[in-house]
PDB file of C-alpha atoms in Angstrom:
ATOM      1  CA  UNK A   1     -39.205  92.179  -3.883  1.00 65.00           C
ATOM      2  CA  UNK A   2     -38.246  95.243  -1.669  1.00 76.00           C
ATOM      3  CA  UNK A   3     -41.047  96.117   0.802  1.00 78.00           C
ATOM      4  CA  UNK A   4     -41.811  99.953   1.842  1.00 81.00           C
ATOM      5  CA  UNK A   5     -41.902 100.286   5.469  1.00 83.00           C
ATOM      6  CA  UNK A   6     -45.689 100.899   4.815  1.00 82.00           C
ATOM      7  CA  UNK A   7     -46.469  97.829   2.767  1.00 84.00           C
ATOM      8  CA  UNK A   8     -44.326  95.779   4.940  1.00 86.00           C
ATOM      9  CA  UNK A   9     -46.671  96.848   8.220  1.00 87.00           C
ATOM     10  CA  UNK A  10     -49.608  96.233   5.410  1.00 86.00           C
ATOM     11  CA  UNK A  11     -48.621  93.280   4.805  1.00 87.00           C
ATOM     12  CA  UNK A  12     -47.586  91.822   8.105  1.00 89.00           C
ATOM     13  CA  UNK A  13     -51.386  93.250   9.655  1.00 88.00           C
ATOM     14  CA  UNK A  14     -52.944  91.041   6.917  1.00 87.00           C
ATOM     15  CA  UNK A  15     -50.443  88.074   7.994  1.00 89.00           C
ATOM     16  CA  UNK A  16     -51.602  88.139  11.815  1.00 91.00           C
ATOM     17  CA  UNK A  17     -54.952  88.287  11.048  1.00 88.00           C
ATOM     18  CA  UNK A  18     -54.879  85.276   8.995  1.00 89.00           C
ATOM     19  CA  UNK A  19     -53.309  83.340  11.731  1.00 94.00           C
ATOM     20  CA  UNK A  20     -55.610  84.145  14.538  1.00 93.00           C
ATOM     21  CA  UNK A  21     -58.558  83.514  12.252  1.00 89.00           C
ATOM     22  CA  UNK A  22     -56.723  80.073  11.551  1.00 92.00           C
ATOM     23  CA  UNK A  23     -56.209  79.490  14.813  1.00 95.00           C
ATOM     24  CA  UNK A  24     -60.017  80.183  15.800  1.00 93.00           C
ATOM     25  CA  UNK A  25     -61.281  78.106  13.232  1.00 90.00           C
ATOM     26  CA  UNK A  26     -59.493  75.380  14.138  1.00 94.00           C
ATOM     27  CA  UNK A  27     -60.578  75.887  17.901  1.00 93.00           C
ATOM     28  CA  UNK A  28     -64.098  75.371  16.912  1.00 89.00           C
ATOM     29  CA  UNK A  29     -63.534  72.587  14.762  1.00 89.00           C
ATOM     30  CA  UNK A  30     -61.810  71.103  17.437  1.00 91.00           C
ATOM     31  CA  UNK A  31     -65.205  71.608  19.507  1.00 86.00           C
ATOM     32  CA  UNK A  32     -67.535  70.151  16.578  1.00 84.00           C
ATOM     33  CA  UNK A  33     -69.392  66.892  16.859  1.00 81.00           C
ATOM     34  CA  UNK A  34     -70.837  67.078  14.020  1.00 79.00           C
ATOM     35  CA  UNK A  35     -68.794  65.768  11.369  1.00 85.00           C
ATOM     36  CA  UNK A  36     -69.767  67.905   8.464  1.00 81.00           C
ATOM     37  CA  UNK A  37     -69.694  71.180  10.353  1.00 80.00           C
ATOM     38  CA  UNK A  38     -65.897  69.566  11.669  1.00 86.00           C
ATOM     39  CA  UNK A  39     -64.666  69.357   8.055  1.00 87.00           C
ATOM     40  CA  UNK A  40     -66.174  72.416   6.913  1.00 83.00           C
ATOM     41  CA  UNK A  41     -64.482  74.874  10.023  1.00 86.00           C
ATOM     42  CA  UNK A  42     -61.087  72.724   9.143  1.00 89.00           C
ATOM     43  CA  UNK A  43     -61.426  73.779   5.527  1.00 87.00           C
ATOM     44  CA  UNK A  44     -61.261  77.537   6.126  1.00 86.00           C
ATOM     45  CA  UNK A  45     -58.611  76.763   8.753  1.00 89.00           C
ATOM     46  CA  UNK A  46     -56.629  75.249   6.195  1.00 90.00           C
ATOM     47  CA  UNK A  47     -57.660  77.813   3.787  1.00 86.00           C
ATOM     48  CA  UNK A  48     -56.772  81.068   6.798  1.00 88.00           C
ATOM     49  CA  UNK A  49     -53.302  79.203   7.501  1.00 91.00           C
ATOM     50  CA  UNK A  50     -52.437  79.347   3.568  1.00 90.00           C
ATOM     51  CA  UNK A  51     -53.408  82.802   3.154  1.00 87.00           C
ATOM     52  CA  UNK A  52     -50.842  83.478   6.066  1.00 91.00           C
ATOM     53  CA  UNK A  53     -48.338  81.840   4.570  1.00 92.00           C
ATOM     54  CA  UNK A  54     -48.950  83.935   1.383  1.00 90.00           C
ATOM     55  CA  UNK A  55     -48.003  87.030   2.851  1.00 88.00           C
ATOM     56  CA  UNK A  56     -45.255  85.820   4.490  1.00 91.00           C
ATOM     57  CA  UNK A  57     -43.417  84.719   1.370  1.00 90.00           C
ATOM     58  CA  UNK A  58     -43.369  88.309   1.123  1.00 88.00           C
ATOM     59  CA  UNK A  59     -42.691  89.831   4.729  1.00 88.00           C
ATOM     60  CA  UNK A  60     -39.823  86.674   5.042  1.00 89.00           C
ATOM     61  CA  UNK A  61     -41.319  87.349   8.764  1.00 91.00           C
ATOM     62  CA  UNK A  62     -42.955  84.672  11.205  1.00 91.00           C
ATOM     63  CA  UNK A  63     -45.877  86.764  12.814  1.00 91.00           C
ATOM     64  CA  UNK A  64     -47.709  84.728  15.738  1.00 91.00           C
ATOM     65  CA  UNK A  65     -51.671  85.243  16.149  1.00 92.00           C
ATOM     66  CA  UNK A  66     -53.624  87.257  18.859  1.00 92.00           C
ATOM     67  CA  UNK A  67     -54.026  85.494  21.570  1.00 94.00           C
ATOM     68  CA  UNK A  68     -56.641  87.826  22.958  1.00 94.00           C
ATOM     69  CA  UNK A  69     -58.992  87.591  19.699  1.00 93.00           C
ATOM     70  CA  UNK A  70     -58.408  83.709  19.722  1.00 94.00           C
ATOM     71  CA  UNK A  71     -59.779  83.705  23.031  1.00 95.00           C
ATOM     72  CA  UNK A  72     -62.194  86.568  22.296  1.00 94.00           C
ATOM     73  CA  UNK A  73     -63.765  85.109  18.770  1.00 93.00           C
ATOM     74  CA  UNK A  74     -63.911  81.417  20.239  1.00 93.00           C
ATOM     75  CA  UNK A  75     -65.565  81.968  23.077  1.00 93.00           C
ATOM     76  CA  UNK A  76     -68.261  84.359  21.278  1.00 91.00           C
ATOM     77  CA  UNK A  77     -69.104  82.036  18.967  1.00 86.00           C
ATOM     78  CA  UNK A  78     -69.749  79.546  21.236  1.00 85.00           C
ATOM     79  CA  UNK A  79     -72.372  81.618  23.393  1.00 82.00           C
ATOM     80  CA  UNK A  80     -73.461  83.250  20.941  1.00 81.00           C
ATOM     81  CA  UNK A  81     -73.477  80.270  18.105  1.00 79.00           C
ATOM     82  CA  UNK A  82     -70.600  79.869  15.359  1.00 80.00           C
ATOM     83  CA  UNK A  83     -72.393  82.273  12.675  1.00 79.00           C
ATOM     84  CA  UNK A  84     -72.639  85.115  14.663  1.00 83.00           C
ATOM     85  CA  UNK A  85     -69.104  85.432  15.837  1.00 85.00           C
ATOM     86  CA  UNK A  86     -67.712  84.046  12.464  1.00 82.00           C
ATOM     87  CA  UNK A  87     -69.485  86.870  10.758  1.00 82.00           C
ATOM     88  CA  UNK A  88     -68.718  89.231  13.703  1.00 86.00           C
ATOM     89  CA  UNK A  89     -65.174  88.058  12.646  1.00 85.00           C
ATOM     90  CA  UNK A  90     -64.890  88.714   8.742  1.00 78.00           C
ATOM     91  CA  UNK A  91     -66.535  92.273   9.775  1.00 78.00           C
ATOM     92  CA  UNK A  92     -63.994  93.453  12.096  1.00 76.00           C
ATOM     93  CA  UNK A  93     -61.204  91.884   9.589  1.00 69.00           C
ATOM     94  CA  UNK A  94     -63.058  93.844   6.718  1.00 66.00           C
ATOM     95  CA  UNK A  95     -63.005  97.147   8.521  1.00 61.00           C
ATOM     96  CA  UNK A  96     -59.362  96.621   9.738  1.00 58.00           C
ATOM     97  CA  UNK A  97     -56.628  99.111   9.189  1.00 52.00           C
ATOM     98  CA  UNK A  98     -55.537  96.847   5.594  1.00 65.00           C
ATOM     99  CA  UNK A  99     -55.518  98.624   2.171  1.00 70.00           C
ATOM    100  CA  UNK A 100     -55.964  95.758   0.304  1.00 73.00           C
ATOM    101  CA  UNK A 101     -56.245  98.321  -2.326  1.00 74.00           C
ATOM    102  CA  UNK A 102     -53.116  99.809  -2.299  1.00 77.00           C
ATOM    103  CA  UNK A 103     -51.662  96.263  -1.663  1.00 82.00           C
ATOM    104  CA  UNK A 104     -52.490  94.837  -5.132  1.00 81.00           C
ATOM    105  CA  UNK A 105     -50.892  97.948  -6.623  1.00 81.00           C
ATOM    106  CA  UNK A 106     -47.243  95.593  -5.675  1.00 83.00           C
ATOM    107  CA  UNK A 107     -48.711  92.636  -5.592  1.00 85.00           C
ATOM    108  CA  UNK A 108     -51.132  91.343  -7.995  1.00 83.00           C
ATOM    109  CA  UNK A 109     -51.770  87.866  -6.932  1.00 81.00           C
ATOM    110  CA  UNK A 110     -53.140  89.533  -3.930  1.00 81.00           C
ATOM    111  CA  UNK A 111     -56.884  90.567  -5.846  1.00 79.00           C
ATOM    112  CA  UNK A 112     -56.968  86.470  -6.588  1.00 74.00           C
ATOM    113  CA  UNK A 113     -56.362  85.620  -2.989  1.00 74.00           C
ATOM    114  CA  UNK A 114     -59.040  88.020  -1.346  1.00 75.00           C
ATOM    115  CA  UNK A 115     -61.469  87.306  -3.804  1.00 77.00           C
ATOM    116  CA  UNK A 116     -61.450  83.556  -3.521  1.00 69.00           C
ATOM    117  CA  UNK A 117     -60.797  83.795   0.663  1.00 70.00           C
ATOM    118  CA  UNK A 118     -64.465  86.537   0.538  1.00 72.00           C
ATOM    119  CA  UNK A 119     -66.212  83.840  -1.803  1.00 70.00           C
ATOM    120  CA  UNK A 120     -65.015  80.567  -0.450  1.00 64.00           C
ATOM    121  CA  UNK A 121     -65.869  81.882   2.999  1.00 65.00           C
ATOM    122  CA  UNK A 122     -68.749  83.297   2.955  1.00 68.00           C
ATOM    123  CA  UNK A 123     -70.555  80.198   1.016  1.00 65.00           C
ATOM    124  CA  UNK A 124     -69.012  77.783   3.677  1.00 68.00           C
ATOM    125  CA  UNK A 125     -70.262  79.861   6.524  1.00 68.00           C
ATOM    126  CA  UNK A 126     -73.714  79.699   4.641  1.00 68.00           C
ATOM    127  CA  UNK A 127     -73.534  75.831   4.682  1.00 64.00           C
ATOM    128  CA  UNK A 128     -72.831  75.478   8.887  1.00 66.00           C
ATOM    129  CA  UNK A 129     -76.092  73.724  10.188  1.00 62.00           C
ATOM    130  CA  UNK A 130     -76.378  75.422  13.433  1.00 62.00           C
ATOM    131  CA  UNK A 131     -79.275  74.765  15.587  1.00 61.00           C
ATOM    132  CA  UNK A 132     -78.615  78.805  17.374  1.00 63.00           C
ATOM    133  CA  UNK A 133     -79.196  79.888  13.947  1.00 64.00           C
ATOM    134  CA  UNK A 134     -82.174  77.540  12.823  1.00 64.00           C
ATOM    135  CA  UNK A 135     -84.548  78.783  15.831  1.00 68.00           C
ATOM    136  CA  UNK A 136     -83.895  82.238  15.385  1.00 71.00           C
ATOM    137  CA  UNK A 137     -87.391  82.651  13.850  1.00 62.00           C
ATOM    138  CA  UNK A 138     -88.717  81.176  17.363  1.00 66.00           C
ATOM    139  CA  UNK A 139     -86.715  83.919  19.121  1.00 73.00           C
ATOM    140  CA  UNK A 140     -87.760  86.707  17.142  1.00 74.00           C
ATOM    141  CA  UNK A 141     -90.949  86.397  17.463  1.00 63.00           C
ATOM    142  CA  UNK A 142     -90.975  85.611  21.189  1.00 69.00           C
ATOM    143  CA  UNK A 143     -88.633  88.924  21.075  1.00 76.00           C
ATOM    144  CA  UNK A 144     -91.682  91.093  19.138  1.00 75.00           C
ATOM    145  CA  UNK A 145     -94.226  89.684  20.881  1.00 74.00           C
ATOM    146  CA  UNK A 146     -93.225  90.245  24.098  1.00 78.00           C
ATOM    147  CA  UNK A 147     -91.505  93.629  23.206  1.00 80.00           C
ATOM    148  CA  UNK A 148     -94.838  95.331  21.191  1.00 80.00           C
ATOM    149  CA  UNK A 149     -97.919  93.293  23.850  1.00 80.00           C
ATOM    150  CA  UNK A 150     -96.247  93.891  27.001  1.00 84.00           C
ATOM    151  CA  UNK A 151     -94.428  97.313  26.663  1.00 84.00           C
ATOM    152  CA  UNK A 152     -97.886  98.547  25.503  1.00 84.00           C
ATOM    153  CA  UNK A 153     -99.408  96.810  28.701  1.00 86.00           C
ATOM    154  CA  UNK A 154     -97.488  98.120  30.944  1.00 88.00           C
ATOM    155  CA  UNK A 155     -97.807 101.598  29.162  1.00 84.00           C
ATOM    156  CA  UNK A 156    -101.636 101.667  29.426  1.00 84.00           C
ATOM    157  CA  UNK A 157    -101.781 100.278  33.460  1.00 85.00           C
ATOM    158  CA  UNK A 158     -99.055 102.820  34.352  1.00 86.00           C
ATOM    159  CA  UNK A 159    -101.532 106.198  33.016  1.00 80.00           C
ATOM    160  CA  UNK A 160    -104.844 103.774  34.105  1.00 78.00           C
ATOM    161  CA  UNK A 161    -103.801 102.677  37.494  1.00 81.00           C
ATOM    162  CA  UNK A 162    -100.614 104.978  38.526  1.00 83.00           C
ATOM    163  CA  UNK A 163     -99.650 102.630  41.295  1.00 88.00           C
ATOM    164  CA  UNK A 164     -96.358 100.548  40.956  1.00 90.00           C
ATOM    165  CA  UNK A 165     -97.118  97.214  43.127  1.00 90.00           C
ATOM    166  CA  UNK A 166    -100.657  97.049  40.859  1.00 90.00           C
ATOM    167  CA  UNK A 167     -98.953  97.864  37.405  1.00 90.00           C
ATOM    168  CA  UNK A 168     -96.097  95.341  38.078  1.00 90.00           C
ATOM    169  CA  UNK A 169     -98.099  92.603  39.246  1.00 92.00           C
ATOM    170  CA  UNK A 170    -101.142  92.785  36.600  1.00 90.00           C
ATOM    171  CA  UNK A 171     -97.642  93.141  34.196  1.00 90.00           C
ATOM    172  CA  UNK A 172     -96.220  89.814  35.585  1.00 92.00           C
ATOM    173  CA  UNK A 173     -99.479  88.100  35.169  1.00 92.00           C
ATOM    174  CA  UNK A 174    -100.298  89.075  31.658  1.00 89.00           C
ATOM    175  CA  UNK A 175     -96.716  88.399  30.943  1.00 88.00           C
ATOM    176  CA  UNK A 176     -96.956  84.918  32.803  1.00 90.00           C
ATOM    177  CA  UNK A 177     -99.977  83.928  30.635  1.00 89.00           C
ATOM    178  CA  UNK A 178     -99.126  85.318  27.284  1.00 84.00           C
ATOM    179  CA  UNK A 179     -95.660  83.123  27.491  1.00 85.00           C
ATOM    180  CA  UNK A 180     -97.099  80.417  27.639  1.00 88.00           C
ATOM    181  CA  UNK A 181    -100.121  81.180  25.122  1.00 84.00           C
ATOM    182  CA  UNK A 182     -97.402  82.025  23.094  1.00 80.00           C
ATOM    183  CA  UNK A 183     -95.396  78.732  23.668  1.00 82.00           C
ATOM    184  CA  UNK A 184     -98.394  76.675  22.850  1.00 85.00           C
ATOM    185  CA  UNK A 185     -99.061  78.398  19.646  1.00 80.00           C
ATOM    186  CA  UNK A 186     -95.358  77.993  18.585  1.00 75.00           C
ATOM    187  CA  UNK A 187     -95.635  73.928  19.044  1.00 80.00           C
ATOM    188  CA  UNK A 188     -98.858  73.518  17.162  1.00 80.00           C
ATOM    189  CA  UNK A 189     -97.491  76.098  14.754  1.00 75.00           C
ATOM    190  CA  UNK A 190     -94.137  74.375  13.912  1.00 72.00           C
ATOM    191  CA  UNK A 191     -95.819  70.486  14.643  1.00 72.00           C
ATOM    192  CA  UNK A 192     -98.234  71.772  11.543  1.00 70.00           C
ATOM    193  CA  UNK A 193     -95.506  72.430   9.056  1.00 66.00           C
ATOM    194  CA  UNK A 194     -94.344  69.377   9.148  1.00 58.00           C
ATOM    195  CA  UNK A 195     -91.639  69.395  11.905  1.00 57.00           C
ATOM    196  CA  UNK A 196     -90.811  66.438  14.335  1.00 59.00           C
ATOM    197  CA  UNK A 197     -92.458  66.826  18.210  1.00 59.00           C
ATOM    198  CA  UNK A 198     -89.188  67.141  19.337  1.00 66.00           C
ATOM    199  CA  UNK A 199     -88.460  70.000  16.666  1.00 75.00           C
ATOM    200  CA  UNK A 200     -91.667  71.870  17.438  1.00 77.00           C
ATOM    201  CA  UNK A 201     -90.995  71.472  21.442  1.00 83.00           C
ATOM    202  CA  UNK A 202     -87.873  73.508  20.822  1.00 80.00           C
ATOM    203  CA  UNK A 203     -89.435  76.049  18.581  1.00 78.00           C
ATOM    204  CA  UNK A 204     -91.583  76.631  21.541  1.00 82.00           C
ATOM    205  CA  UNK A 205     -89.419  76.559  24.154  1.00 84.00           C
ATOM    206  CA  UNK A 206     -86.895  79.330  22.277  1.00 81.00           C
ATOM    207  CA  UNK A 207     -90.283  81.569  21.696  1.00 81.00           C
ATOM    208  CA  UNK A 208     -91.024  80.763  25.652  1.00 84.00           C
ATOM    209  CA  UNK A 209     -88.233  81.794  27.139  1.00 86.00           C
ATOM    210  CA  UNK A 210     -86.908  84.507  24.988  1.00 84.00           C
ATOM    211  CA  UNK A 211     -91.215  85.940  26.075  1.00 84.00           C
ATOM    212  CA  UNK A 212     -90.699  85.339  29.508  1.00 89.00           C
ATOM    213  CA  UNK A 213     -86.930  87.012  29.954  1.00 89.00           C
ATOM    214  CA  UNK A 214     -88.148  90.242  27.795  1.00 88.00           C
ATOM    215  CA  UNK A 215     -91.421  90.122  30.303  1.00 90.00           C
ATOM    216  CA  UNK A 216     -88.978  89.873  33.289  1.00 92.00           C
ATOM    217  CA  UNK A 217     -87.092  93.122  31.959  1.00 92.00           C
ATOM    218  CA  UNK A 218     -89.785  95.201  30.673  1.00 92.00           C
ATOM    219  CA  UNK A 219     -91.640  94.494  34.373  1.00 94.00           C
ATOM    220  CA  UNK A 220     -88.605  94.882  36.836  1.00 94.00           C
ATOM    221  CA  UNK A 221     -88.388  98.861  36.880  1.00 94.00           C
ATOM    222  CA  UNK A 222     -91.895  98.485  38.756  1.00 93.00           C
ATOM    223  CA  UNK A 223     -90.948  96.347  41.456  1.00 92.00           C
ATOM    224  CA  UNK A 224     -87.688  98.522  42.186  1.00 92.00           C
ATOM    225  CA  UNK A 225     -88.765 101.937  41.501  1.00 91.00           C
ATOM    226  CA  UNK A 226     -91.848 103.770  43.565  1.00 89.00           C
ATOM    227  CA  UNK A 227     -91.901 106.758  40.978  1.00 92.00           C
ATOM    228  CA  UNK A 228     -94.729 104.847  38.125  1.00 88.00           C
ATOM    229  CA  UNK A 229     -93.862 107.758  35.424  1.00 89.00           C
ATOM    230  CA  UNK A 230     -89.473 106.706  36.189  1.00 93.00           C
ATOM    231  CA  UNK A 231     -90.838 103.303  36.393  1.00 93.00           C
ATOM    232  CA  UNK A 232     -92.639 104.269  32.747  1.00 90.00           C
ATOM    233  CA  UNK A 233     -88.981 106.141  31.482  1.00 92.00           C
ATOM    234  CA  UNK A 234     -87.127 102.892  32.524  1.00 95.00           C
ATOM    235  CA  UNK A 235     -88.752 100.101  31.116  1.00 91.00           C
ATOM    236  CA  UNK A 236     -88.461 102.228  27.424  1.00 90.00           C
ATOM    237  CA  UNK A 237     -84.975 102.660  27.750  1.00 93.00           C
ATOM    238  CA  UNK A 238     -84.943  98.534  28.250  1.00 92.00           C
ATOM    239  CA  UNK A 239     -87.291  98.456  25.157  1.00 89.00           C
ATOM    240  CA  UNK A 240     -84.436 100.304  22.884  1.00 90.00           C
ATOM    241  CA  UNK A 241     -81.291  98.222  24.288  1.00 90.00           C
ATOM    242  CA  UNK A 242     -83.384  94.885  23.432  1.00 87.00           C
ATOM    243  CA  UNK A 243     -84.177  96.138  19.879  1.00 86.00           C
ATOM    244  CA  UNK A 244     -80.911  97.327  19.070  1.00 88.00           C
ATOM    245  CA  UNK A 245     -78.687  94.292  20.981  1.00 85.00           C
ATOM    246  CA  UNK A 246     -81.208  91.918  19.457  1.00 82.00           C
ATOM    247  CA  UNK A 247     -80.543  93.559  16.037  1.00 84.00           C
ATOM    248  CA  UNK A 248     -77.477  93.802  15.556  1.00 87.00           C
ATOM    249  CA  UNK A 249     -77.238  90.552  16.038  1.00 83.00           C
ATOM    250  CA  UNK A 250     -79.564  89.391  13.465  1.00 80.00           C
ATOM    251  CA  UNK A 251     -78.147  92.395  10.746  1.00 83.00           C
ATOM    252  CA  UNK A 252     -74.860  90.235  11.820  1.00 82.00           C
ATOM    253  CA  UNK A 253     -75.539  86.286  11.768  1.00 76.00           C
ATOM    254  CA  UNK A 254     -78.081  86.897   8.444  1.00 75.00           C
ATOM    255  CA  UNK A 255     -76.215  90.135   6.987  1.00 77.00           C
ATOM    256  CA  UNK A 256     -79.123  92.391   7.569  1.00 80.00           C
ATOM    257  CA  UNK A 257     -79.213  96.076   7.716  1.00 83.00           C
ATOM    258  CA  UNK A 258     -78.806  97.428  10.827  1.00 85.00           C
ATOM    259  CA  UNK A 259     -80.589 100.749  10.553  1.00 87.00           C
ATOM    260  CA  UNK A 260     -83.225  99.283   8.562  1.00 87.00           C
ATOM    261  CA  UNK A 261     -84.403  96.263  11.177  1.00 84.00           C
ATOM    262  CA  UNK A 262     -83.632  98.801  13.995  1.00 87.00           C
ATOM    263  CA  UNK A 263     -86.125 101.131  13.226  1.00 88.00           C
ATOM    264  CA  UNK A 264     -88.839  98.992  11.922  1.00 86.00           C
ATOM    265  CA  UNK A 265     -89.152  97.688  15.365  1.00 82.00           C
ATOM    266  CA  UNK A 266     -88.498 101.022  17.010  1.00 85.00           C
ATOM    267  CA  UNK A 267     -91.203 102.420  15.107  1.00 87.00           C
ATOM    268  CA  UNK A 268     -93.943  99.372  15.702  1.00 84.00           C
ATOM    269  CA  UNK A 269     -93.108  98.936  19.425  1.00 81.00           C
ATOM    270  CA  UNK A 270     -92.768 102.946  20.376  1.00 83.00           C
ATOM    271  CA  UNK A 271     -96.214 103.441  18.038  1.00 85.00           C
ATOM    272  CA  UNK A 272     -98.133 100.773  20.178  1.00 82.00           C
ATOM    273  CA  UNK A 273     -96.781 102.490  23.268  1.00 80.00           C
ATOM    274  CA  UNK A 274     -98.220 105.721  22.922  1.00 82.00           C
ATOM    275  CA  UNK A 275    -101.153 104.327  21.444  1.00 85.00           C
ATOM    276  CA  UNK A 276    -101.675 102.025  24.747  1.00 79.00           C
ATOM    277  CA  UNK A 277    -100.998 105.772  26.561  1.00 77.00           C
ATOM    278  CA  UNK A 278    -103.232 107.421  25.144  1.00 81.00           C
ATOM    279  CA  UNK A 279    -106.180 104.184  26.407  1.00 79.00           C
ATOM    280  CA  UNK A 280    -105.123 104.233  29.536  1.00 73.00           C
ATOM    281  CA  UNK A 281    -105.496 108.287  30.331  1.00 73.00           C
ATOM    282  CA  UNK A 282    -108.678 108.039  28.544  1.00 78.00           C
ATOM    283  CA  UNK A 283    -109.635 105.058  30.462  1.00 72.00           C
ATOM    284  CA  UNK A 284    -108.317 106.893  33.746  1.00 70.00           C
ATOM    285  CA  UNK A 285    -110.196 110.299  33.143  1.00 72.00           C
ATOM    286  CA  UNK A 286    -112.946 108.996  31.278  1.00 68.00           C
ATOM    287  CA  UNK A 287    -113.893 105.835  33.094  1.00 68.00           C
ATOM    288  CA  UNK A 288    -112.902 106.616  36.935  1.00 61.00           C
ATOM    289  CA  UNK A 289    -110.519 104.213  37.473  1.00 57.00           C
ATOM    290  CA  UNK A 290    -108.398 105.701  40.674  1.00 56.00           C
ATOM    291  CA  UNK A 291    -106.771 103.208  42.789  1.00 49.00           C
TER     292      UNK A 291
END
């Protein structure tokens, strides 16, 4: 079969981006101790390195992987666990420049192949047992917690007690206490539902420390900035890069929408803001707090 320059490019894209996805794969399968994650990540290896082959029975063309996205994909996925940068993965791969469409115009074999890659894929990366994955209930709602109870705290002391070294520290203290209020209440939540102790302590610590590190954020603009209403300005522009980092990487690991999730917690954690405001000038003007 004679290739147009433009299919042939098509076609050798696809090819390289079945090899480095091989390649990755196989890198974290390499990394696995558990077995049945092992045999699952050399499945789709397998599966990647056919696919490559495929399109080179048509390109007659070796075409090595990208060595950068090896490196790039592997090491996200291990930070990050396996099903967030496998998804982050087949997203890039899915928005690539490859008209998979115009591809199956030549060859027809080629609406088989992606169909069965998408499927076959997808329902293996649903069946990885990752622990990153498994407490990401813990983490969102230390996340929320800490994000709607604190930002709101901090709101109300800043218009009640418009002095930085006061609003940080009462900050830090609530923050302090409510982690590990909110700690306990994870264990004896997740010990209740039938998990082991050693289950539940992890639920708890995930909820602790993802509390405490949002507390540590949300308070640091009032130890290094004198100005309380820059302090105030600060600490919500920290508010909207945890919601949307956090989000988009739960609308990528579980497939959510990312619009959607953003907002809702926009909306909730910038409502109890200026409601927590709107206390503490009433509390300022009408109860004669002035420190």
């Amino acid at each position: 079969m004679k290739l147009s320059p433009a299919l042939r490019r098509q076609l050798l894209r696809a090819q390289k981006n079945e090899m480095t996805e091989h390649f990755v794969y196989q890198n974290l399968a390499n990394l696995m101790t558990d077995t049945g994650n092992k045999k699952i990540l050399e499945k789709i290896s397998a599966d990647e390195k056919a696919h490559a082959l495929f399109w080179q029975s048509f390109t007659k063309e070796e075409v090595g992987p990208s060595s950068f996205f090896i490196f790039y994909y592997t090491w996200i996925s291990r930070i990050f666990g396996m099903t967030f940068g496998l998804r982050l993965m087949e997203k890039n791969e899915s928005s690539a420049q490859v008209d998979y469409e115009k591809i199956m115009k030549y060859i027809p074999e080629t609406k088989k192949i992606i169909a069965d890659e998408v499927a076959h894929e997808d329902a293996l990366i649903l069946l990885l047992k990752e622990q990153k994955l498994e407490y990401i209930g813990s983490i969102v709602l230390g996340l929320n917690d800490a994000l709607v109870e604190l930002s709101g705290t901090l709101a109300g002391l800043t218009f009640a007690l418009q002095n930085n070294q006061l609003i940080s520290l009462a900050g830090l203290i609530t923050g302090v206490a409510a982690t590990c209020s909110m700690a306990a209440s994870e264990y004896l939540s997740a010990k209740h539902s039938d998990e082991t102790a050693e289950n539940a302590l992890t639920s708890a610590a995930y909820t602790g420390i993802a509390y405490m590190l949002t507390v540590i954020a949300l308070v640091s603009p009032y130890f290094f900035i004198d100005n309380h209403f820059i302090s105030l300005a600060v600490m919500f522009g920290i508010v909207v890069v945890i919601i949307a980092v956090f989000t988009f990487y739960i609308s990528i690991a579980k497939k959510y929408s990312f619009k959607q999730r953003f907002f809702e917690m926009f909306f909730i954690s910038f409502s109890v803001i200026l409601l927590s405001l709107g206390i503490g000038y009433l509390v300022r003007t009408y109860l004669g707090v002035d420190v």
